[in-house]
XYZ file of C-alpha atoms in Angstrom:
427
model
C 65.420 201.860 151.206
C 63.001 204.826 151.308
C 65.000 207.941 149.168
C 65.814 211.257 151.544
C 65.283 214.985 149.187
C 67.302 217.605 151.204
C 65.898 220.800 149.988
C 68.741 222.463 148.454
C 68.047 220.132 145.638
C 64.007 219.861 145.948
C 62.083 219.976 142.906
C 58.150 220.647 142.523
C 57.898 217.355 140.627
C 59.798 215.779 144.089
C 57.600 216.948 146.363
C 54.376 216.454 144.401
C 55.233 212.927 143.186
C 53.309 210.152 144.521
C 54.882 207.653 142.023
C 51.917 205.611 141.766
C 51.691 203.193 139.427
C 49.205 203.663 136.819
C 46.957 200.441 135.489
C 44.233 200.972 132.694
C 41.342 198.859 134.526
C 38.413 200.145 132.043
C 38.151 197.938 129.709
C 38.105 194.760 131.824
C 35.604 197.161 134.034
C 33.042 197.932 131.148
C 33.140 194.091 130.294
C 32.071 193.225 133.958
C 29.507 195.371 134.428
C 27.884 194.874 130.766
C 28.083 191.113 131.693
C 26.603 191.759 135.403
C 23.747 193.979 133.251
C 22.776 191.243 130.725
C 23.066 188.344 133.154
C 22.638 189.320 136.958
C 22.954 186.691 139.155
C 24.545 184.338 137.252
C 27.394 186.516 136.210
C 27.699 187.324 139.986
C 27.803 183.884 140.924
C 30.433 183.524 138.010
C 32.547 186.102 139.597
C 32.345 184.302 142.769
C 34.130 181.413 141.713
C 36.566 182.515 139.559
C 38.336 185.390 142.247
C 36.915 184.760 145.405
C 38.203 180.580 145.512
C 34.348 179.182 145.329
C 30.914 180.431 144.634
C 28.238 180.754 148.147
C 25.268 178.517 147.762
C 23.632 182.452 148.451
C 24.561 185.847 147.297
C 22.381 187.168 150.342
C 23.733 186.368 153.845
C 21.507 184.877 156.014
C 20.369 186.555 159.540
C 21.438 183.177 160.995
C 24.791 183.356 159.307
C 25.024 186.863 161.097
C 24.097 185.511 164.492
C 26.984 182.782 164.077
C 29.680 185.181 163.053
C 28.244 187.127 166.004
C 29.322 184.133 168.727
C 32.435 183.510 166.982
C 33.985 187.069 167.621
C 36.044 187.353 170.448
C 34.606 189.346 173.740
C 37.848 191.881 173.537
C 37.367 192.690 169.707
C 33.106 192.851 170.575
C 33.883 195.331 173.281
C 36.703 197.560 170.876
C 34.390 197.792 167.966
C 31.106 198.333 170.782
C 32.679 201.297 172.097
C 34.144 202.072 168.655
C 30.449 202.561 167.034
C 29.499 205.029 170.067
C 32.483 207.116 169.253
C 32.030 207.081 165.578
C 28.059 208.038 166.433
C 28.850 210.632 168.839
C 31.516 212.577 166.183
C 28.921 212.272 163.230
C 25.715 212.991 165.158
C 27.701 216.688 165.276
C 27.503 216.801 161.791
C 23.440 216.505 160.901
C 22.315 219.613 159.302
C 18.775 220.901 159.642
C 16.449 222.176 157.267
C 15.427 226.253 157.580
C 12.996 228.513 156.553
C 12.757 232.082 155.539
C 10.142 234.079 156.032
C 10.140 237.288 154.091
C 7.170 239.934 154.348
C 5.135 240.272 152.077
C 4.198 236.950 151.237
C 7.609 235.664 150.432
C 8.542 232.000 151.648
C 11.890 230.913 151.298
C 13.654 227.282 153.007
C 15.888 224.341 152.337
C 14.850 220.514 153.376
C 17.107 217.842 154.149
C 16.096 214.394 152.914
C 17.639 211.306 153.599
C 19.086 209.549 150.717
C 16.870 206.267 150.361
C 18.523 203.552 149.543
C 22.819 203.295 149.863
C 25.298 200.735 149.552
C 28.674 200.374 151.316
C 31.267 198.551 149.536
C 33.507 196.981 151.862
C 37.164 195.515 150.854
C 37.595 191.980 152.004
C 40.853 191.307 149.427
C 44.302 190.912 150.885
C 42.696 191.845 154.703
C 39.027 192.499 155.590
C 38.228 195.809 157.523
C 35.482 195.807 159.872
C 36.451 199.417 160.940
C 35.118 200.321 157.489
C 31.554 198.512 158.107
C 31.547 201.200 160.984
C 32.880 204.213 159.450
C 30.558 203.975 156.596
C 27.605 202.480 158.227
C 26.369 205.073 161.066
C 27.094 207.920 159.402
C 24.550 206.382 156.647
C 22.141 205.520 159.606
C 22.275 208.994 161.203
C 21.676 210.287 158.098
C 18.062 208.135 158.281
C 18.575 206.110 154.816
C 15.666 204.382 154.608
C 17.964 200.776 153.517
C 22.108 200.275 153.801
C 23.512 197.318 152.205
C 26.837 196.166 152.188
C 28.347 194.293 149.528
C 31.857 192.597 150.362
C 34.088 189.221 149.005
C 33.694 186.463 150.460
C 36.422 184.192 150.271
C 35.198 180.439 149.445
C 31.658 181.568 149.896
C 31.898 182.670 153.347
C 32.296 186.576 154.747
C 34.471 187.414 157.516
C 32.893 187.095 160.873
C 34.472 190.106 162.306
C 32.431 192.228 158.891
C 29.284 190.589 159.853
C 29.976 191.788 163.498
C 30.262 194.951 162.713
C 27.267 195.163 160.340
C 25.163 193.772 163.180
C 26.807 196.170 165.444
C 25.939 199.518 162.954
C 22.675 198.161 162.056
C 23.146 197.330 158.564
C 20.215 195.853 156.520
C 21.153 193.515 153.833
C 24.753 191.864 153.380
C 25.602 190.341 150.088
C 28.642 188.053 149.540
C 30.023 189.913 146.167
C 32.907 191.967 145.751
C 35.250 193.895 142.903
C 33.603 195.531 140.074
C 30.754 192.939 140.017
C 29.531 194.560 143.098
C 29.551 197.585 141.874
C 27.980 197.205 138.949
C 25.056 194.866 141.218
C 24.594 197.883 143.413
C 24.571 200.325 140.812
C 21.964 198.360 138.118
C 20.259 195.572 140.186
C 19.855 191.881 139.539
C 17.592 188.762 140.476
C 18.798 189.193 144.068
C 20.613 192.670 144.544
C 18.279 195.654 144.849
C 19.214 198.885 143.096
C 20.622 201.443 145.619
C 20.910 205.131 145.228
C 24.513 206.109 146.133
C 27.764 203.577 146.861
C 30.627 204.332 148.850
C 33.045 203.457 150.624
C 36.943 202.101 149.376
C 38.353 199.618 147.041
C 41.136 198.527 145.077
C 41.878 200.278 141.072
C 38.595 197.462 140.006
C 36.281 199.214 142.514
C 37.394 202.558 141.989
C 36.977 201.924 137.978
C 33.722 200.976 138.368
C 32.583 203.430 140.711
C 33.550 205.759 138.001
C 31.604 204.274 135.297
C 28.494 203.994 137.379
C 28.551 207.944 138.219
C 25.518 209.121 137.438
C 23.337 205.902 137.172
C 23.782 206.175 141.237
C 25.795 208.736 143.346
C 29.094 207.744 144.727
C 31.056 209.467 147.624
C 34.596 209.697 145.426
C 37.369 207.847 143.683
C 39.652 206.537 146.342
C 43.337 206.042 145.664
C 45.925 203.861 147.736
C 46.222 204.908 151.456
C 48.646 207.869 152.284
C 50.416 209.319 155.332
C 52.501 212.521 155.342
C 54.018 213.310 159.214
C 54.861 216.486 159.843
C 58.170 216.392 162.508
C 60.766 218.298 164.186
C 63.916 217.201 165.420
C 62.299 216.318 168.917
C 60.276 213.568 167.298
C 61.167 210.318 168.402
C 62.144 208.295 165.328
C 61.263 204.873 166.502
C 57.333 206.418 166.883
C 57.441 208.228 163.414
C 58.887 205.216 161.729
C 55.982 202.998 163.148
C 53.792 205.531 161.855
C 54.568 205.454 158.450
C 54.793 202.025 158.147
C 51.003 201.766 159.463
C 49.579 202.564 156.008
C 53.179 201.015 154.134
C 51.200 197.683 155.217
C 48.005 198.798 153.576
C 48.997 198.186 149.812
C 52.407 198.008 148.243
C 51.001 200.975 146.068
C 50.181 203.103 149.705
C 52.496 206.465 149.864
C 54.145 207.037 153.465
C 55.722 210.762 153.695
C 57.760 212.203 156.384
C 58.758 215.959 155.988
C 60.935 217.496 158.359
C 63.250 220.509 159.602
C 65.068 217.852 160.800
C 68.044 216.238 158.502
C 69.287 214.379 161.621
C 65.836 212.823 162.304
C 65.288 211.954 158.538
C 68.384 209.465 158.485
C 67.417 208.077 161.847
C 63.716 207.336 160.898
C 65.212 205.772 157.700
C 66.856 203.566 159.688
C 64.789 202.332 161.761
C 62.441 201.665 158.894
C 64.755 199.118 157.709
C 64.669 197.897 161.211
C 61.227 197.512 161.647
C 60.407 196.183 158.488
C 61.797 193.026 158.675
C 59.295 192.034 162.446
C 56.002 192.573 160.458
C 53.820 189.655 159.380
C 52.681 192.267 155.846
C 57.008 192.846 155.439
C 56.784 192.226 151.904
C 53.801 194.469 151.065
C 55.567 197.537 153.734
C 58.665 197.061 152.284
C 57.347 197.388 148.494
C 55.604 200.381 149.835
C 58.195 202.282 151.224
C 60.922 201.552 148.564
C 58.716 202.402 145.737
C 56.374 204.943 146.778
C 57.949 206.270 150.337
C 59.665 209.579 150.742
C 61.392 211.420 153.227
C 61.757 215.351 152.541
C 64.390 217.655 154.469
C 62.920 221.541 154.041
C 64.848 224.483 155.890
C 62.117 225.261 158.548
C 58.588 224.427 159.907
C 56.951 227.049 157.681
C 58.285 225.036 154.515
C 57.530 221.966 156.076
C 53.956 222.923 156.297
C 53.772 224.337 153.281
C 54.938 221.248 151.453
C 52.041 219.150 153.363
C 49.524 221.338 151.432
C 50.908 221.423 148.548
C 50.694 217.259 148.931
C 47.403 217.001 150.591
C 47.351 214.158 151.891
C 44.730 211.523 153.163
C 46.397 211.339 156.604
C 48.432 214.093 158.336
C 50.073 213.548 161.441
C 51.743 216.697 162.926
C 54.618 215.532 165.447
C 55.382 218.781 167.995
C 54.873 219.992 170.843
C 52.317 222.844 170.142
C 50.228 221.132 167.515
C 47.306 223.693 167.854
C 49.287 226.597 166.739
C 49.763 225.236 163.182
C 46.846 223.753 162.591
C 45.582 227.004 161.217
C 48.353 226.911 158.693
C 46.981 223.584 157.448
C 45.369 224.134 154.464
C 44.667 220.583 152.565
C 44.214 217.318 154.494
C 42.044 214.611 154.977
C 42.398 213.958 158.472
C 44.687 215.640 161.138
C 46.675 213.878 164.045
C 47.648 216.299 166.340
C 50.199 216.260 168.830
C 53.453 213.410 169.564
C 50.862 210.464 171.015
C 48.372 210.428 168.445
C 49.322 207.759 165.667
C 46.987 207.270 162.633
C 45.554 203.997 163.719
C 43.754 206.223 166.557
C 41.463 207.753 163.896
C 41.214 204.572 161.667
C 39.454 202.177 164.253
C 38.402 204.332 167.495
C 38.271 208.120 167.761
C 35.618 209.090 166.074
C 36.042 210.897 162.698
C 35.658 209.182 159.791
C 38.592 207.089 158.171
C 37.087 207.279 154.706
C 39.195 209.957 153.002
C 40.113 211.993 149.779
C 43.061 210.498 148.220
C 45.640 211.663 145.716
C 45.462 215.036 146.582
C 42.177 215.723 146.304
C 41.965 216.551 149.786
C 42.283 220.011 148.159
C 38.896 220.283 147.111
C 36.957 217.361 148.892
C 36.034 216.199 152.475
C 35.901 213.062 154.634
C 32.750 210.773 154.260
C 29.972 212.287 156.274
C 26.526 212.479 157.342
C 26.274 214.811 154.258
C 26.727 212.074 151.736
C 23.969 210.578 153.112
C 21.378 213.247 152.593
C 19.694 215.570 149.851
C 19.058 219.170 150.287
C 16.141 220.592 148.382
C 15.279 224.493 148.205
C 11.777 225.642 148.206
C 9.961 228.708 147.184
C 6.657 230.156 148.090
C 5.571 233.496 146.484
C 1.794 234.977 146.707
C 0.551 236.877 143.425
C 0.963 239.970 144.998
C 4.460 239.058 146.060
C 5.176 237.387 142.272
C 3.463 241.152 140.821
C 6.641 242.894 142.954
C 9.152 241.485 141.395
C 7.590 240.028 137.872
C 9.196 243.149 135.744
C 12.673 241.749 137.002
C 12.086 238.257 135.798
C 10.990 239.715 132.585
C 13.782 241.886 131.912
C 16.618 239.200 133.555
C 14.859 236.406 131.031
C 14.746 238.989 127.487
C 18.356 239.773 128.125
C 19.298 235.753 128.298
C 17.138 235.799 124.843
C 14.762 233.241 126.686
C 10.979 234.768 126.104
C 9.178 231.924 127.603
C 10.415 232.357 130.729
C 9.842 236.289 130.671
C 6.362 235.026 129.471
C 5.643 232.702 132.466
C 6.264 235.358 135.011
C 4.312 238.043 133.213
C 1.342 236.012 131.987
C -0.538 235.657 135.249
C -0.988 239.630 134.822
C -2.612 239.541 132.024
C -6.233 240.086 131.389
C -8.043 236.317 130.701
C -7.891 236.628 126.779
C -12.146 237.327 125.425
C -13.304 234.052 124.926
């Protein structure tokens, strides 16, 4: 049963406690990808076999393979994940930045260029569920962006990939698919083999082998961050209907028994009833055992005095997904300070921004909302500054390089400015 903190007895460590369990994956991690370096394919293949039930007779999928998938997928799911991608498109085209330029007098041009990043692959789970939404989400953004190739790497169980994943690459225009998953992939990505090209950046989610592995490839290729297991916090007052907020929590409680579902409230009447009908709802879903792991272990309900230390809780949890559950949702969304993603308003359950809205689902995790954003068109580009100064224009300013440079004790640099001032030495 998911533990209730009334206030009066709220700690710091209560309220910032995910209770996650902690598991050292870097060593097994370094040993995967220094196997995946030294042998490539074959340690891919090898991979294959032993976690995904069977190795394919290709790590590439074929465009036929993609066309079949393509027939197999139902005309209702075609037609969700259809108007899905020109949702997700419409949000993210929002979000492409132009370059500028300045141009000063005198012979003075300054600017910034954008640059598509050139080559990117999306890792996409296909473990204990495979997510299609997550081909999407990570996809366009990558293809507004104008990456010149996106690849997706993903498990495929006894050789073969989900059809509703190949759907959706088909659907987001996704280049290359390869049938690899778990650190392997990573690694693939990140270093190349026989049949996996090198990309430039990876993203997208994973479980604790992923994430390891993204972290050890950091800096041989970009990545977009470390995800941690899925989170919800609602916000809720005592008008929140506890059969709704219940449901809600229990959408990412299905995710992983290490996900964290939070409800904080004003509300000590509505914290026992949505604690009830947890246990009530638990029991009807097909993922019971993973929800019920989740929200015994990891779940919390907190009871603070009023709205004001409700919020303030939320942003001192920052979590992934925030859901805020009254009536005038717009007039505290100022107050929110550290989130992923915000759900406004009583009908607007997480699942709405995971699959259809629009915004991205791929968030900051573990609190790190505080200091880092949802995946965007911006992970997908570069931004380069340029400079343009005429002689006259360097002679202005020259005497200020010279004396900024001397006082950092670096002469060279004085030297460079000042040199092309300097009569030609006699020959």
């Amino acid at each position: 049963m998911i533990k209730i903190y009334k206030d009066a007895a709220l700690s710091t460590e209560d309220i910032m406690s995910r209770d996650t369990e902690t598991f050292d994956a870097s060593a097994i991690v370094k040993e995967i990808i220094e196997n995946v370096c030294k042998n490539g394919d074959k340690a891919l293949f090898e991979y294959c076999e032993k976690f995904d039930g069977g190795a394919p007779d290709s790590l590439l999928v074929s465009a036929e393979e993609v066309d079949a998938a393509f027939e197999q997928i139902p005309a209702e799911l075609l037609d969700a994940m259809t108007k899905a991608r020109d949702n997700i498109r419409a949000f993210h085209e929002k979000q492409v930045r132009n370059g500028f330029i300045i141009s000063e007098k005198d012979g003075v041009v300054l600017g910034q260029k954008i640059t598509p990043i050139e080559k990117v692959g999306l890792y996409v789970p296909g473990g204990t569920a495979s997510y299609p939404s997550t081909v999407l989400m990570d996809a366009i953004p990558a293809k507004i962006a104008g990456c010149g190739e996106i690849v997706i790497t993903t498990p495929a169980k006894n050789g073969v990939v989900s059809p509703a994943i190949l759907a959706a690459a088909k659907i987001a225009g996704v280049d290359k698919i390869y049938k690899i998953g778990g650190a392997g992939a990573v690694a693939a990505l990140a270093y190349g083999t026989q049949t996996v090209g090198k990309v430039d950046k990876i993203v997208g989610p994973g479980n604790v082998f992923v994430a390891e592995a993204k972290r050890q490839v950091f800096g041989i290729v970009g990545i977009d961050m470390i995800a941690g297991p899925s989170e919800i916090l609602i916000i809720a007052d005592g008008k929140a209907n506890p059969r709704f907020v219940a449901a809600d929590m229990l959408s990412q409680a299905e995710h992983d028994k290490l996900a964290t579902a939070v409800l904080v409230t004003d509300s000590a009447e509505l914290a026992e009833k949505v604690s009830e009908e947890l246990e009530k709802q638990i029991p009807e879903l097909p993922r019971a055992e993973i929800a019920r792991a989740s929200i015994d272990n990891h779940g919390k309900i907190i009871v603070r005095e009023n709205l004001d230390t409700v919020i303030e809780t939320a942003n001192e949890i920052a979590p992934e997904h925030l859901e805020v559950c009254v009536d005038a949702p717009f007039d505290l969304l100022p107050k929110i300070k550290n989130a992923g993603s915000v759900f406004l308003g009583r009908n607007c359950p997480e699942a709405l921004g995971d699959y259809f809205a629009g915004p991205n689902h791929t968030l900051p995790t573990s609190g790190t909302a505080r200091f880092s954003s949802p995946l965007s068109v911006d992970d997908f580009i570069k931004k380069s500054s340029f400079i343009y100064y005429t002689k006259d224009a360097l002679g202005k300013v020259a005497d200020k390089i010279d004396c900024f440079a001397k006082h950092e004790g670096l002469h060279a640099h004085a030297k460079s400015a000042t040199i092309r001032f300097e009569e030609e030495p006699a020959k």
